[in-house]
PDB file of C-alpha atoms and ligand atoms in Angstrom:
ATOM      1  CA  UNK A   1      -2.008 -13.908 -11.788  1.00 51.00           C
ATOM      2  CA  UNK A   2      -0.595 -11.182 -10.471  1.00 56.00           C
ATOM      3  CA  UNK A   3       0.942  -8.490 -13.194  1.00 66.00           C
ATOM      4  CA  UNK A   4       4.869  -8.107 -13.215  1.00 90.00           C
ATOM      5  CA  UNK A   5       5.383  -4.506 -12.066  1.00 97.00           C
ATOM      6  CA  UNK A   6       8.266  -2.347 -13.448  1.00 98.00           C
ATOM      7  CA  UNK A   7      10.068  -0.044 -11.597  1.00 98.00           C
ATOM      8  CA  UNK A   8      13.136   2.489 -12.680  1.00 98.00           C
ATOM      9  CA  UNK A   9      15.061   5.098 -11.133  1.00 98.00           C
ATOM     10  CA  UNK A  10      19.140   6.315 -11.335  1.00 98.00           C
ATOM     11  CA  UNK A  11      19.692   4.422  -8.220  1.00 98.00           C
ATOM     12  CA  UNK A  12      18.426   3.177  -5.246  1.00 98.00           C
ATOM     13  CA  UNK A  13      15.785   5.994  -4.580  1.00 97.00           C
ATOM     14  CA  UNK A  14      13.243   3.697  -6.008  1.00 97.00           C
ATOM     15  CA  UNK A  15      13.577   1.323  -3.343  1.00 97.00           C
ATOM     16  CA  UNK A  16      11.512   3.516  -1.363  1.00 94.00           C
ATOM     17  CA  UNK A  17       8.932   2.844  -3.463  1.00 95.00           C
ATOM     18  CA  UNK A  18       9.084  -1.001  -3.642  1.00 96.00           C
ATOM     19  CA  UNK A  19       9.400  -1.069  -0.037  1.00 94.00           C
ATOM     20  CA  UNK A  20       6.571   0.984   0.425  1.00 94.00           C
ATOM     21  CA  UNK A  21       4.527  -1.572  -2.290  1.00 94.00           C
ATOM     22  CA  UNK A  22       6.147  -4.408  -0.862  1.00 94.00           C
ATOM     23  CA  UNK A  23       4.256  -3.106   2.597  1.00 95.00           C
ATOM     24  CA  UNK A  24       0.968  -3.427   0.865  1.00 95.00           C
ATOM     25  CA  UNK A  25       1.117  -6.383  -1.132  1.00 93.00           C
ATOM     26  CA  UNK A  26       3.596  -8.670  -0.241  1.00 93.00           C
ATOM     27  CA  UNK A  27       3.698 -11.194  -2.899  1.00 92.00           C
ATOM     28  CA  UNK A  28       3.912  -8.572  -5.783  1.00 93.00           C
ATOM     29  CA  UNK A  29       6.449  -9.612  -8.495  1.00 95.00           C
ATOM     30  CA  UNK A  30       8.650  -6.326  -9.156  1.00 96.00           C
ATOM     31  CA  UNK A  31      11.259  -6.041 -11.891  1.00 96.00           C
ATOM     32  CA  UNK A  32      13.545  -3.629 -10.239  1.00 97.00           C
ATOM     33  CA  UNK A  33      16.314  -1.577 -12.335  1.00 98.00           C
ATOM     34  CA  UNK A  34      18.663   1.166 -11.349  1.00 98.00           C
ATOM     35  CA  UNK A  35      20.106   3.070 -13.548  1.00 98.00           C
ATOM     36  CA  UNK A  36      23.432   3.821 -12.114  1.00 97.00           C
ATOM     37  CA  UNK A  37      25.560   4.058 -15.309  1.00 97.00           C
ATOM     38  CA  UNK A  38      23.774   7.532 -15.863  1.00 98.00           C
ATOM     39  CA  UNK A  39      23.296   8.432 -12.126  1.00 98.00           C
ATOM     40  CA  UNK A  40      22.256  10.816 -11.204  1.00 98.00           C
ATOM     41  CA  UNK A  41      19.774  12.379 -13.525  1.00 98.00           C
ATOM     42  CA  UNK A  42      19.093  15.739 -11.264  1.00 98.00           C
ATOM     43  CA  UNK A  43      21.859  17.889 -13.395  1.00 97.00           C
ATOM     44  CA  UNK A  44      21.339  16.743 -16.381  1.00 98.00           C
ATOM     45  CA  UNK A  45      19.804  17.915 -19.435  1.00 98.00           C
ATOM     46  CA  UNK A  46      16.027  17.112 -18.985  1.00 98.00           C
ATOM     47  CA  UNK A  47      16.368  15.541 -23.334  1.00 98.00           C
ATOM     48  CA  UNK A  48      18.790  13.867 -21.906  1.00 98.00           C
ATOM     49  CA  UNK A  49      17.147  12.113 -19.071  1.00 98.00           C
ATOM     50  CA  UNK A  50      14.132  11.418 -21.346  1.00 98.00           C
ATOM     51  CA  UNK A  51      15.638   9.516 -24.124  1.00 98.00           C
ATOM     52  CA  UNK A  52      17.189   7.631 -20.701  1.00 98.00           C
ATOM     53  CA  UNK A  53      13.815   6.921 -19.587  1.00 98.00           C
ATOM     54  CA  UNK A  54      12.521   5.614 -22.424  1.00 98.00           C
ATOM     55  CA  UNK A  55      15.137   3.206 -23.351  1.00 98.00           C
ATOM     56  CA  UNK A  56      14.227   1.703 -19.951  1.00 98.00           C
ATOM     57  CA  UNK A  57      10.597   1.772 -19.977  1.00 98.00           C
ATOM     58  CA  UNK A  58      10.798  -0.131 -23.381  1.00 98.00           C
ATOM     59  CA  UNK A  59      13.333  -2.637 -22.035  1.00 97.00           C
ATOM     60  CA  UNK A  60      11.645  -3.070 -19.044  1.00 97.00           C
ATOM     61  CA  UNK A  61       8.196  -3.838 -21.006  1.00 96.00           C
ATOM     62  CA  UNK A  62      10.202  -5.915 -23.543  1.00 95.00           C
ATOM     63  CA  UNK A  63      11.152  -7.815 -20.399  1.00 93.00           C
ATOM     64  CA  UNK A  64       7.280  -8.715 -19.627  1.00 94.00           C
ATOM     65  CA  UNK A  65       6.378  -6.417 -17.163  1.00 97.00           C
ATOM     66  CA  UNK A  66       2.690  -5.392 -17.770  1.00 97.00           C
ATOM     67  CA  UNK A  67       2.719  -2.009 -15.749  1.00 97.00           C
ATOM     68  CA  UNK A  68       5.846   0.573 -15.165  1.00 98.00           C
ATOM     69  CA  UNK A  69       5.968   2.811 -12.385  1.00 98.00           C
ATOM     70  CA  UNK A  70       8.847   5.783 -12.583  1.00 98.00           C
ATOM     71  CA  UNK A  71      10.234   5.726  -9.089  1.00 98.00           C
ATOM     72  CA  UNK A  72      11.984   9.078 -10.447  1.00 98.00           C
ATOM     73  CA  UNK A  73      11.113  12.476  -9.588  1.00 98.00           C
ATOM     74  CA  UNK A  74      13.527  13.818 -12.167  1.00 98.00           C
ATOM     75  CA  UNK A  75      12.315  11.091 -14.733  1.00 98.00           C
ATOM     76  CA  UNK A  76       8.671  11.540 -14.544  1.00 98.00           C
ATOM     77  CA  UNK A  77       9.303  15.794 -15.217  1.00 98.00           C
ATOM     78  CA  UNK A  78      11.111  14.798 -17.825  1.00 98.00           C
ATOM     79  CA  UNK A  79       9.459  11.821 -19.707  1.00 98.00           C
ATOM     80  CA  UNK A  80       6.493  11.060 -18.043  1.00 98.00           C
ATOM     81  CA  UNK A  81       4.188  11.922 -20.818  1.00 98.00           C
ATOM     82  CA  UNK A  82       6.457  10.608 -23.828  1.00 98.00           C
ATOM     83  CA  UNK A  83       6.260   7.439 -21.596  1.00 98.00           C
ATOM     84  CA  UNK A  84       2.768   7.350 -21.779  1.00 98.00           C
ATOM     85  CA  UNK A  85       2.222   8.075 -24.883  1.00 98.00           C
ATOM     86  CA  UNK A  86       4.834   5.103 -26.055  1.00 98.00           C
ATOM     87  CA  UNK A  87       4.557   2.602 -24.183  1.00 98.00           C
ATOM     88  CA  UNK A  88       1.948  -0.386 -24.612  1.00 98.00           C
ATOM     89  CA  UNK A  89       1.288  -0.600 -20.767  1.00 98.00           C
ATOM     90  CA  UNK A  90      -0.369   1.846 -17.922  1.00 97.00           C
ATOM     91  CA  UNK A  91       2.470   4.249 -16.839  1.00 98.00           C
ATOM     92  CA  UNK A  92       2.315   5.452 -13.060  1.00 98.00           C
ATOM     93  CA  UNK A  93       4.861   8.343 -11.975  1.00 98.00           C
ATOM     94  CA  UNK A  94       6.271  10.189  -8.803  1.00 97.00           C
ATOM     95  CA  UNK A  95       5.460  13.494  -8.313  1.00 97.00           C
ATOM     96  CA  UNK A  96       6.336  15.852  -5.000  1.00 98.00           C
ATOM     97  CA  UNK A  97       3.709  15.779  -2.843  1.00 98.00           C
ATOM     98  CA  UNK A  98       3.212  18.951  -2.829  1.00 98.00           C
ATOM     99  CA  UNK A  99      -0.819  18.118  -2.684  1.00 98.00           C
ATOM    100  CA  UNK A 100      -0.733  17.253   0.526  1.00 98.00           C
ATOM    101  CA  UNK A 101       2.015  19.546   1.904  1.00 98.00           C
ATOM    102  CA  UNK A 102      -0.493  22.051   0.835  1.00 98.00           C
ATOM    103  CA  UNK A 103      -3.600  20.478   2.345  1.00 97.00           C
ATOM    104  CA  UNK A 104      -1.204  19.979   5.708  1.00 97.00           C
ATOM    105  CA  UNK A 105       0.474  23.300   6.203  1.00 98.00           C
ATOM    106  CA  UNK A 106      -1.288  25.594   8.510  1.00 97.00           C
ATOM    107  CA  UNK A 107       1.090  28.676   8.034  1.00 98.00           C
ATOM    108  CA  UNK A 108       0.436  28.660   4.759  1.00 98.00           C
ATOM    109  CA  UNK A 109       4.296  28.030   3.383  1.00 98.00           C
ATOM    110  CA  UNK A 110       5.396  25.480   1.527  1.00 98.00           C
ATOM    111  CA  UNK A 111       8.589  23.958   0.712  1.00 98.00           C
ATOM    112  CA  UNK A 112       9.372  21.769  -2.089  1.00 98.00           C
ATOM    113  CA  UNK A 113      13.014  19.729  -2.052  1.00 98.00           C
ATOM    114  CA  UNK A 114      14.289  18.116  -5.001  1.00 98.00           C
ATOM    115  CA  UNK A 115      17.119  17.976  -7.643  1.00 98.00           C
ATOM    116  CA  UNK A 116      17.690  20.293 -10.003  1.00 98.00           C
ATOM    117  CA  UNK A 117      15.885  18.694 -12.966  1.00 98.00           C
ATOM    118  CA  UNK A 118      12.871  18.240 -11.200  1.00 98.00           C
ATOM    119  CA  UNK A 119      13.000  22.014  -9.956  1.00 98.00           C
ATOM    120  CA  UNK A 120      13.469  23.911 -13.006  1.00 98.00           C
ATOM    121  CA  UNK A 121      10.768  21.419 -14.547  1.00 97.00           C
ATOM    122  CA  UNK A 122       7.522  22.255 -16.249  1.00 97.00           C
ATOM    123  CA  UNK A 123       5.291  19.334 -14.198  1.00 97.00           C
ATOM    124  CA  UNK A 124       6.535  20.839 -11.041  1.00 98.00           C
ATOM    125  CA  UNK A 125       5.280  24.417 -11.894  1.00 98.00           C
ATOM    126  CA  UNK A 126       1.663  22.660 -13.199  1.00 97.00           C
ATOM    127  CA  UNK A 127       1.454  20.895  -9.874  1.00 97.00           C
ATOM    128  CA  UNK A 128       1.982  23.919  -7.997  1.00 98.00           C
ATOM    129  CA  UNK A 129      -0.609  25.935  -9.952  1.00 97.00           C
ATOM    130  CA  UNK A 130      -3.691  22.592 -10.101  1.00 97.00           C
ATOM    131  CA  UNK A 131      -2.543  21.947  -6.286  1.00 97.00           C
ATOM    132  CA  UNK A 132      -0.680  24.514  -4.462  1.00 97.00           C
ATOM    133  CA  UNK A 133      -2.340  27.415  -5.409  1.00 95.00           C
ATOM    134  CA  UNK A 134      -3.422  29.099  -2.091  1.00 95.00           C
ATOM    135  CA  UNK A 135      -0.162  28.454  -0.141  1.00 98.00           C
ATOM    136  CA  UNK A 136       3.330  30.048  -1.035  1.00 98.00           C
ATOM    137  CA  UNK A 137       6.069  26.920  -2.643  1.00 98.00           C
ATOM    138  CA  UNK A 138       9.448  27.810  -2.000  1.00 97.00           C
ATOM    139  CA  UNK A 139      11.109  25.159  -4.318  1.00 97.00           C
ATOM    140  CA  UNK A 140      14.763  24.429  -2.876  1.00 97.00           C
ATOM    141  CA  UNK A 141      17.238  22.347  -5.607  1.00 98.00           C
ATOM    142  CA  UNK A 142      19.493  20.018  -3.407  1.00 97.00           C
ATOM    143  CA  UNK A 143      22.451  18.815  -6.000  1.00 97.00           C
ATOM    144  CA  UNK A 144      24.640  16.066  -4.352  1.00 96.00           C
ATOM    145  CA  UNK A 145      22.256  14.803  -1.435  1.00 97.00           C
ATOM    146  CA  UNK A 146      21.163  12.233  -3.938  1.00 98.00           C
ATOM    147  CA  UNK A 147      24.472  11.462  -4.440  1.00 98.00           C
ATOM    148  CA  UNK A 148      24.985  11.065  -0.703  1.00 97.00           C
ATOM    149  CA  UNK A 149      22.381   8.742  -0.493  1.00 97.00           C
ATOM    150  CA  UNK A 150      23.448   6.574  -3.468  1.00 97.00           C
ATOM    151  CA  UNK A 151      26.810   6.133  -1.886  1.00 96.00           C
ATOM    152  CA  UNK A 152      25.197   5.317   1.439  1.00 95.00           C
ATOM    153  CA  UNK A 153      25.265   8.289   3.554  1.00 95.00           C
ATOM    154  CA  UNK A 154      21.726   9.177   4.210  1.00 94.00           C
ATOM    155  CA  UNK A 155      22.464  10.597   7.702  1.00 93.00           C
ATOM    156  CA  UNK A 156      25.710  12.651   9.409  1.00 93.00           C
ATOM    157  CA  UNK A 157      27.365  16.107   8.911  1.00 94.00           C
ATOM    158  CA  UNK A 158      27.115  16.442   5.230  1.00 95.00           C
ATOM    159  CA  UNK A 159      23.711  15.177   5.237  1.00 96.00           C
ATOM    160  CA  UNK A 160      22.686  17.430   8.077  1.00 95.00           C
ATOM    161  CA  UNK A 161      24.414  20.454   6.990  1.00 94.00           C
ATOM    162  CA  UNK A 162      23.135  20.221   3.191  1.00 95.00           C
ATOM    163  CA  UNK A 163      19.498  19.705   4.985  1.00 95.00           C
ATOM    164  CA  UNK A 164      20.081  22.801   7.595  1.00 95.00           C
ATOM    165  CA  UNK A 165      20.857  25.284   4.908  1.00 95.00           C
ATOM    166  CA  UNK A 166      18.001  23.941   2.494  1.00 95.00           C
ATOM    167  CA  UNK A 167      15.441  24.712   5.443  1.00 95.00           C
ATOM    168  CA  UNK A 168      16.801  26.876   7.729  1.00 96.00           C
ATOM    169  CA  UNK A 169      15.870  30.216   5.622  1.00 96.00           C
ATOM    170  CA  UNK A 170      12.016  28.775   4.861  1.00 96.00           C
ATOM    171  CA  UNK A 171      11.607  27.934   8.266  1.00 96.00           C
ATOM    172  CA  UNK A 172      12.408  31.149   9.663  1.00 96.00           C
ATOM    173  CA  UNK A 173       9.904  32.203   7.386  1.00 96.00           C
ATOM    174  CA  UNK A 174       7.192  30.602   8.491  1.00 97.00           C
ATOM    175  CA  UNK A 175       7.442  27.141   6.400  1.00 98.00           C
ATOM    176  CA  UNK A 176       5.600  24.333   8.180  1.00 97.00           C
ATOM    177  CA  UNK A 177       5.450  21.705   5.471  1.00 97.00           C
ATOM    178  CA  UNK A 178       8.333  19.811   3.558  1.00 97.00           C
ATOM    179  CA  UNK A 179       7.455  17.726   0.289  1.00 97.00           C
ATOM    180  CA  UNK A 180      10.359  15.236  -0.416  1.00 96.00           C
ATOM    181  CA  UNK A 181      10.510  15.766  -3.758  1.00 98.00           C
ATOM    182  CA  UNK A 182      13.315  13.026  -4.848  1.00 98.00           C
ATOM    183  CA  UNK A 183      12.601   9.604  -3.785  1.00 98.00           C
ATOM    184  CA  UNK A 184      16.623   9.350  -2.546  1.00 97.00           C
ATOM    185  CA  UNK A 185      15.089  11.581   0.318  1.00 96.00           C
ATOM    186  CA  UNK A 186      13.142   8.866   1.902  1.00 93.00           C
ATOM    187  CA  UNK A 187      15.890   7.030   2.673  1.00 94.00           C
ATOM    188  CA  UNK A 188      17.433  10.563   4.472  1.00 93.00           C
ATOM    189  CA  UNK A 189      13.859  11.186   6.515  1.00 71.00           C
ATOM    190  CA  UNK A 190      14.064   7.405   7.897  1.00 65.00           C
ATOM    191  CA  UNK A 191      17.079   8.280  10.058  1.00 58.00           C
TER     192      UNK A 191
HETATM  193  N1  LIG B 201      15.734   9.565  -7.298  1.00 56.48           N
HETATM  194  C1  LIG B 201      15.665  10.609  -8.279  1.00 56.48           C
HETATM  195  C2  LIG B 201      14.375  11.431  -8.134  1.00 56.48           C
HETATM  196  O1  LIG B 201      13.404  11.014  -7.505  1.00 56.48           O
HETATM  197  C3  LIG B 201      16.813  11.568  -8.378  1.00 56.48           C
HETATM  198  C4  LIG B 201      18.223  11.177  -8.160  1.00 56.48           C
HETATM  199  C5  LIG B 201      19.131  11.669  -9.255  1.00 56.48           C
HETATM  200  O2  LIG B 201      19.493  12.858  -9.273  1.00 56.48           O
HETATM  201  O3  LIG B 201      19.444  10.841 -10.098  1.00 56.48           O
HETATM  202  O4  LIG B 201      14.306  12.514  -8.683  1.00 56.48           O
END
């Protein structure tokens, strides 16, 4: 039998992630939750966002799932290791892929997009210096476009403009490689 796979993030960002699971293995049985009563977890206090995360990774485990996977950018710099460490079950998280915006970029320039949280975070910096170290990361914080996407506007003016003004400066600069650091994101590079 298949194991029941747990997935959390503040909103519907993590549905990037079940679709993209869904596209490997149809027939997987995923316990979906979104945390939308605290959305969004980019601004706030990373404590904050931990104790969060591991009221749901307990519930969710409590609730039979036998593996969790943190759909959360923001969630995994903030908890990922108090996760592990806790829970009973193997805990998978989402990082930037700044790995492979490295390996990809020919110019040599890097930029990173994600919330706040996620920015300012220590796991970010570590990935950077184990992965990134031979390219130059401009890391770009993007409060509200998550909260663009969560209400459904993942493309238009506000979108665009938010987007132009994140990359515009980097690009000029030589930047040839963008890691979506948030998985709301996916939803805005589909469009
Ligand atoms: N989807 C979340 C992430 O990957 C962030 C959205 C939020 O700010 O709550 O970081």
């Amino acid at each position: 039998m298949l194991a029941h796979v747990g997935i959390f993030d503040s909103g519907i960002g993590g549905l990037t992630v079940v679709r993209a699971l869904h596209e490997r293995e149809r027939t997987l049985p995923i316990r979906y939750l979104a945390d939308t009563a605290f959305f969004p977890y980019g601004g706030r206090d990373p404590a904050e966002v931990r104790a969060r995360a591991l009221t749901l990774g307990h519930s969710l485990v409590d609730q039979g799932c036998t593996v969790l996977v943190v759909a959360c950018n923001t969630a995994s710099s903030a908890a990922l290791d108090q996760l592990r460490a806790e829970l009973p079950v193997p805990v998978i998280g989402i990082e930037p892929p700044l790995k492979p915006a490295a390996e990809q970029s020919r110019s040599g320039r890097v930029l990173v997009l994600a919330t706040e949280g996620t920015v300012a975070g220590e796991r970010l910096a570590e990935l950077e210096a184990n992965h990134a170290r031979d390219v130059t990361v401009q890391m770009v914080p993007m409060p509200g476009l998550a909260d663009l996407v969560e209400l459904g506007e993942a493309s238009g003016d506000r979108v665009h403009s938010q987007l132009a003004e994140a990359v515009t400066g980097p690009v000029a600069l030589g930047a040839d490689a963008v890691a979506l650091g948030c998985t709301h994101y996916g939803f805005v590079a589909q469009t």
